[in-house]
PDB file of C-alpha atoms in Angstrom:
ATOM      1  CA  MET V 228       0.000   0.000   0.000  1.00  0.00           C
ATOM      2  CA  SER V 229       1.407   3.406  -0.897  1.00  0.00           C
ATOM      3  CA  ALA V 230       2.222   5.939   1.785  1.00  0.00           C
ATOM      4  CA  GLY V 231      -0.805   7.838   2.957  1.00  0.00           C
ATOM      5  CA  ALA V 232      -3.272   5.338   1.511  1.00  0.00           C
ATOM      6  CA  GLU V 233      -5.917   4.164   3.917  1.00  0.00           C
ATOM      7  CA  PRO V 234      -7.458   0.706   3.709  1.00  0.00           C
ATOM      8  CA  HIS V 235     -11.159   0.765   2.938  1.00  0.00           C
ATOM      9  CA  ARG V 236     -13.672  -1.389   4.689  1.00  0.00           C
ATOM     10  CA  PHE V 237     -16.707  -2.426   2.691  1.00  0.00           C
ATOM     11  CA  PRO V 238     -18.977  -4.337   5.047  1.00  0.00           C
ATOM     12  CA  VAL V 239     -21.332  -6.870   3.543  1.00  0.00           C
ATOM     13  CA  HIS V 240     -24.395  -7.816   5.550  1.00  0.00           C
ATOM     14  CA  PHE V 241     -26.935 -10.535   4.977  1.00  0.00           C
ATOM     15  CA  ALA V 242     -30.362 -10.728   6.600  1.00  0.00           C
ATOM     16  CA  PHE V 243     -31.329 -14.369   6.778  1.00  0.00           C
ATOM     17  CA  GLY V 244     -34.768 -15.564   7.709  1.00  0.00           C
ATOM     18  CA  GLU V 245     -37.880 -17.016   6.212  1.00  0.00           C
ATOM     19  CA  PRO V 246     -38.529 -15.746   2.692  1.00  0.00           C
ATOM     20  CA  ALA V 247     -41.404 -13.289   2.806  1.00  0.00           C
ATOM     21  CA  VAL V 248     -43.844 -13.521  -0.053  1.00  0.00           C
ATOM     22  CA  ASP V 249     -46.540 -11.207   1.324  1.00  0.00           C
ATOM     23  CA  CYS V 250     -45.575  -8.036  -0.536  1.00  0.00           C
ATOM     24  CA  GLU V 251     -48.670  -6.028   0.286  1.00  0.00           C
ATOM     25  CA  PRO V 252     -47.477  -2.425   0.539  1.00  0.00           C
ATOM     26  CA  VAL V 253     -48.678  -2.213   4.150  1.00  0.00           C
ATOM     27  CA  HIS V 254     -46.121  -4.919   5.108  1.00  0.00           C
ATOM     28  CA  VAL V 255     -43.126  -3.904   2.996  1.00  0.00           C
ATOM     29  CA  ARG V 256     -41.864  -1.134   5.286  1.00  0.00           C
ATOM     30  CA  GLY V 257     -42.073  -3.478   8.274  1.00  0.00           C
ATOM     31  CA  TYR V 258     -39.977  -6.052   6.417  1.00  0.00           C
ATOM     32  CA  ALA V 259     -37.352  -3.407   5.655  1.00  0.00           C
ATOM     33  CA  GLU V 260     -37.297  -2.284   9.296  1.00  0.00           C
ATOM     34  CA  GLN V 261     -36.982  -5.895  10.484  1.00  0.00           C
ATOM     35  CA  SER V 262     -34.047  -6.402   8.119  1.00  0.00           C
ATOM     36  CA  LEU V 263     -32.334  -3.361   9.636  1.00  0.00           C
ATOM     37  CA  ARG V 264     -32.856  -4.773  13.138  1.00  0.00           C
ATOM     38  CA  ASN V 265     -31.591  -8.216  12.054  1.00  0.00           C
ATOM     39  CA  LEU V 266     -28.466  -6.610  10.624  1.00  0.00           C
ATOM     40  CA  GLY V 267     -27.954  -4.169  13.476  1.00  0.00           C
ATOM     41  CA  ALA V 268     -27.727  -1.417  10.870  1.00  0.00           C
ATOM     42  CA  GLU V 269     -29.273   2.004  10.444  1.00  0.00           C
ATOM     43  CA  VAL V 270     -29.104   1.934   6.635  1.00  0.00           C
ATOM     44  CA  VAL V 271     -29.012  -0.774   3.971  1.00  0.00           C
ATOM     45  CA  ASP V 272     -27.618   0.026   0.547  1.00  0.00           C
ATOM     46  CA  LEU V 273     -29.777  -2.515  -1.269  1.00  0.00           C
ATOM     47  CA  TYR V 274     -33.102  -3.943  -0.093  1.00  0.00           C
ATOM     48  CA  HIS V 275     -33.843  -6.900  -2.320  1.00  0.00           C
ATOM     49  CA  PRO V 276     -37.047  -8.897  -1.836  1.00  0.00           C
ATOM     50  CA  HIS V 277     -36.198 -12.062  -3.759  1.00  0.00           C
ATOM     51  CA  LEU V 278     -39.685 -13.424  -4.288  1.00  0.00           C
ATOM     52  CA  PRO V 279     -42.460 -11.420  -5.929  1.00  0.00           C
ATOM     53  CA  ASP V 280     -45.947 -11.840  -4.523  1.00  0.00           C
ATOM     54  CA  PRO V 281     -48.205 -13.166  -7.291  1.00  0.00           C
ATOM     55  CA  GLN V 282     -51.217 -11.649  -5.488  1.00  0.00           C
ATOM     56  CA  VAL V 283     -49.860  -8.080  -5.466  1.00  0.00           C
ATOM     57  CA  PRO V 284     -49.123  -5.928  -8.516  1.00  0.00           C
ATOM     58  CA  PHE V 285     -45.362  -5.589  -8.674  1.00  0.00           C
ATOM     59  CA  GLU V 286     -45.586  -1.834  -9.135  1.00  0.00           C
ATOM     60  CA  ASP V 287     -47.372  -1.602  -5.755  1.00  0.00           C
ATOM     61  CA  THR V 288     -44.437  -3.318  -4.055  1.00  0.00           C
ATOM     62  CA  VAL V 289     -41.947  -1.022  -5.809  1.00  0.00           C
ATOM     63  CA  GLY V 290     -43.967   1.990  -4.708  1.00  0.00           C
ATOM     64  CA  ALA V 291     -44.003   0.771  -1.109  1.00  0.00           C
ATOM     65  CA  VAL V 292     -40.211   0.448  -1.027  1.00  0.00           C
ATOM     66  CA  ALA V 293     -39.951   4.027  -2.289  1.00  0.00           C
ATOM     67  CA  GLU V 294     -41.052   5.210   1.190  1.00  0.00           C
ATOM     68  CA  PRO V 295     -38.081   3.856   3.180  1.00  0.00           C
ATOM     69  CA  ILE V 296     -35.826   4.971   0.323  1.00  0.00           C
ATOM     70  CA  ALA V 297     -37.171   8.519   0.562  1.00  0.00           C
ATOM     71  CA  ASP V 298     -36.919   8.457   4.367  1.00  0.00           C
ATOM     72  CA  GLY V 299     -33.319   7.219   4.316  1.00  0.00           C
ATOM     73  CA  PRO V 300     -32.996   3.729   5.850  1.00  0.00           C
ATOM     74  CA  VAL V 301     -32.897   2.078   2.397  1.00  0.00           C
ATOM     75  CA  ARG V 302     -30.786   3.429  -0.455  1.00  0.00           C
ATOM     76  CA  HIS V 303     -31.853   1.241  -3.403  1.00  0.00           C
ATOM     77  CA  LEU V 304     -34.304  -1.496  -4.309  1.00  0.00           C
ATOM     78  CA  GLY V 305     -33.212  -4.734  -5.936  1.00  0.00           C
ATOM     79  CA  VAL V 306     -35.677  -6.786  -7.957  1.00  0.00           C
ATOM     80  CA  SER V 307     -35.558 -10.340  -9.266  1.00  0.00           C
ATOM     81  CA  ARG V 308     -37.805 -13.118 -10.554  1.00  0.00           C
ATOM     82  CA  VAL V 309     -40.243 -10.653 -12.038  1.00  0.00           C
ATOM     83  CA  GLY V 310     -39.498 -10.922 -15.754  1.00  0.00           C
ATOM     84  CA  ARG V 311     -37.884  -8.377 -18.021  1.00  0.00           C
ATOM     85  CA  ALA V 312     -40.962  -6.237 -18.623  1.00  0.00           C
ATOM     86  CA  ALA V 313     -41.700  -5.748 -14.910  1.00  0.00           C
ATOM     87  CA  ALA V 314     -38.019  -5.168 -14.093  1.00  0.00           C
ATOM     88  CA  GLY V 315     -37.902  -2.541 -16.832  1.00  0.00           C
ATOM     89  CA  ARG V 316     -41.000  -0.817 -15.465  1.00  0.00           C
ATOM     90  CA  ALA V 317     -39.511  -0.888 -11.972  1.00  0.00           C
ATOM     91  CA  ARG V 318     -36.250   0.609 -13.240  1.00  0.00           C
ATOM     92  CA  GLY V 319     -38.241   3.523 -14.600  1.00  0.00           C
ATOM     93  CA  ALA V 320     -40.037   4.176 -11.308  1.00  0.00           C
ATOM     94  CA  PRO V 321     -38.839   7.505  -9.911  1.00  0.00           C
ATOM     95  CA  ARG V 322     -37.916   8.076  -6.299  1.00  0.00           C
ATOM     96  CA  ARG V 323     -40.279  10.216  -4.347  1.00  0.00           C
ATOM     97  CA  GLY V 324     -38.968  13.740  -4.767  1.00  0.00           C
ATOM     98  CA  GLY V 325     -37.533  12.939  -8.207  1.00  0.00           C
ATOM     99  CA  ALA V 326     -33.975  12.101  -7.092  1.00  0.00           C
ATOM    100  CA  GLY V 327     -33.420   9.306  -9.625  1.00  0.00           C
ATOM    101  CA  PRO V 328     -34.748   5.773  -9.978  1.00  0.00           C
ATOM    102  CA  VAL V 329     -35.700   3.556  -7.047  1.00  0.00           C
ATOM    103  CA  VAL V 330     -34.187   0.377  -8.508  1.00  0.00           C
ATOM    104  CA  GLY V 331     -30.453  -0.104  -8.081  1.00  0.00           C
ATOM    105  CA  ALA V 332     -30.243  -3.762  -9.198  1.00  0.00           C
ATOM    106  CA  ALA V 333     -32.421  -5.979 -11.361  1.00  0.00           C
ATOM    107  CA  ALA V 334     -32.181  -9.612 -12.416  1.00  0.00           C
ATOM    108  CA  ASP V 335     -34.604 -11.249 -14.781  1.00  0.00           C
ATOM    109  CA  ARG V 336     -35.758 -14.853 -14.686  1.00  0.00           C
ATOM    110  CA  LEU V 337     -33.105 -15.921 -17.164  1.00  0.00           C
ATOM    111  CA  GLY V 338     -30.046 -16.524 -15.033  1.00  0.00           C
ATOM    112  CA  THR V 339     -26.901 -18.079 -16.464  1.00  0.00           C
ATOM    113  CA  ALA V 340     -27.415 -21.282 -14.461  1.00  0.00           C
ATOM    114  CA  GLY V 341     -30.499 -22.185 -16.477  1.00  0.00           C
ATOM    115  CA  ARG V 342     -29.050 -21.507 -19.925  1.00  0.00           C
ATOM    116  CA  ARG V 343     -27.824 -24.142 -22.316  1.00  0.00           C
ATOM    117  CA  PRO V 344     -25.000 -23.658 -24.825  1.00  0.00           C
TER     118      PRO V 344
END
């Protein structure tokens, strides 16, 4: 390391628990807050519900995550298993207050593990 250079610490946290599939907007903020408690953190950079709720329009879930993003405890939303069209719509969802998009990471249903040469 060169003189004067400081090492950087990039902590990675994982919130393990039962996968939540109830993505009704009324519950989403509570899930985010529980994740913060589980991690012992005040802020998470990426809140990524891994399973969409087939009973709730995906846009409603994205809109619900916009609240903790606007309030500060969540910086970005990650989306997966929703298909390309829904991920694209989510990427275009603005943050409340117009400070850029809500979605910071998106993965469609076509992962490399399921592809054939």
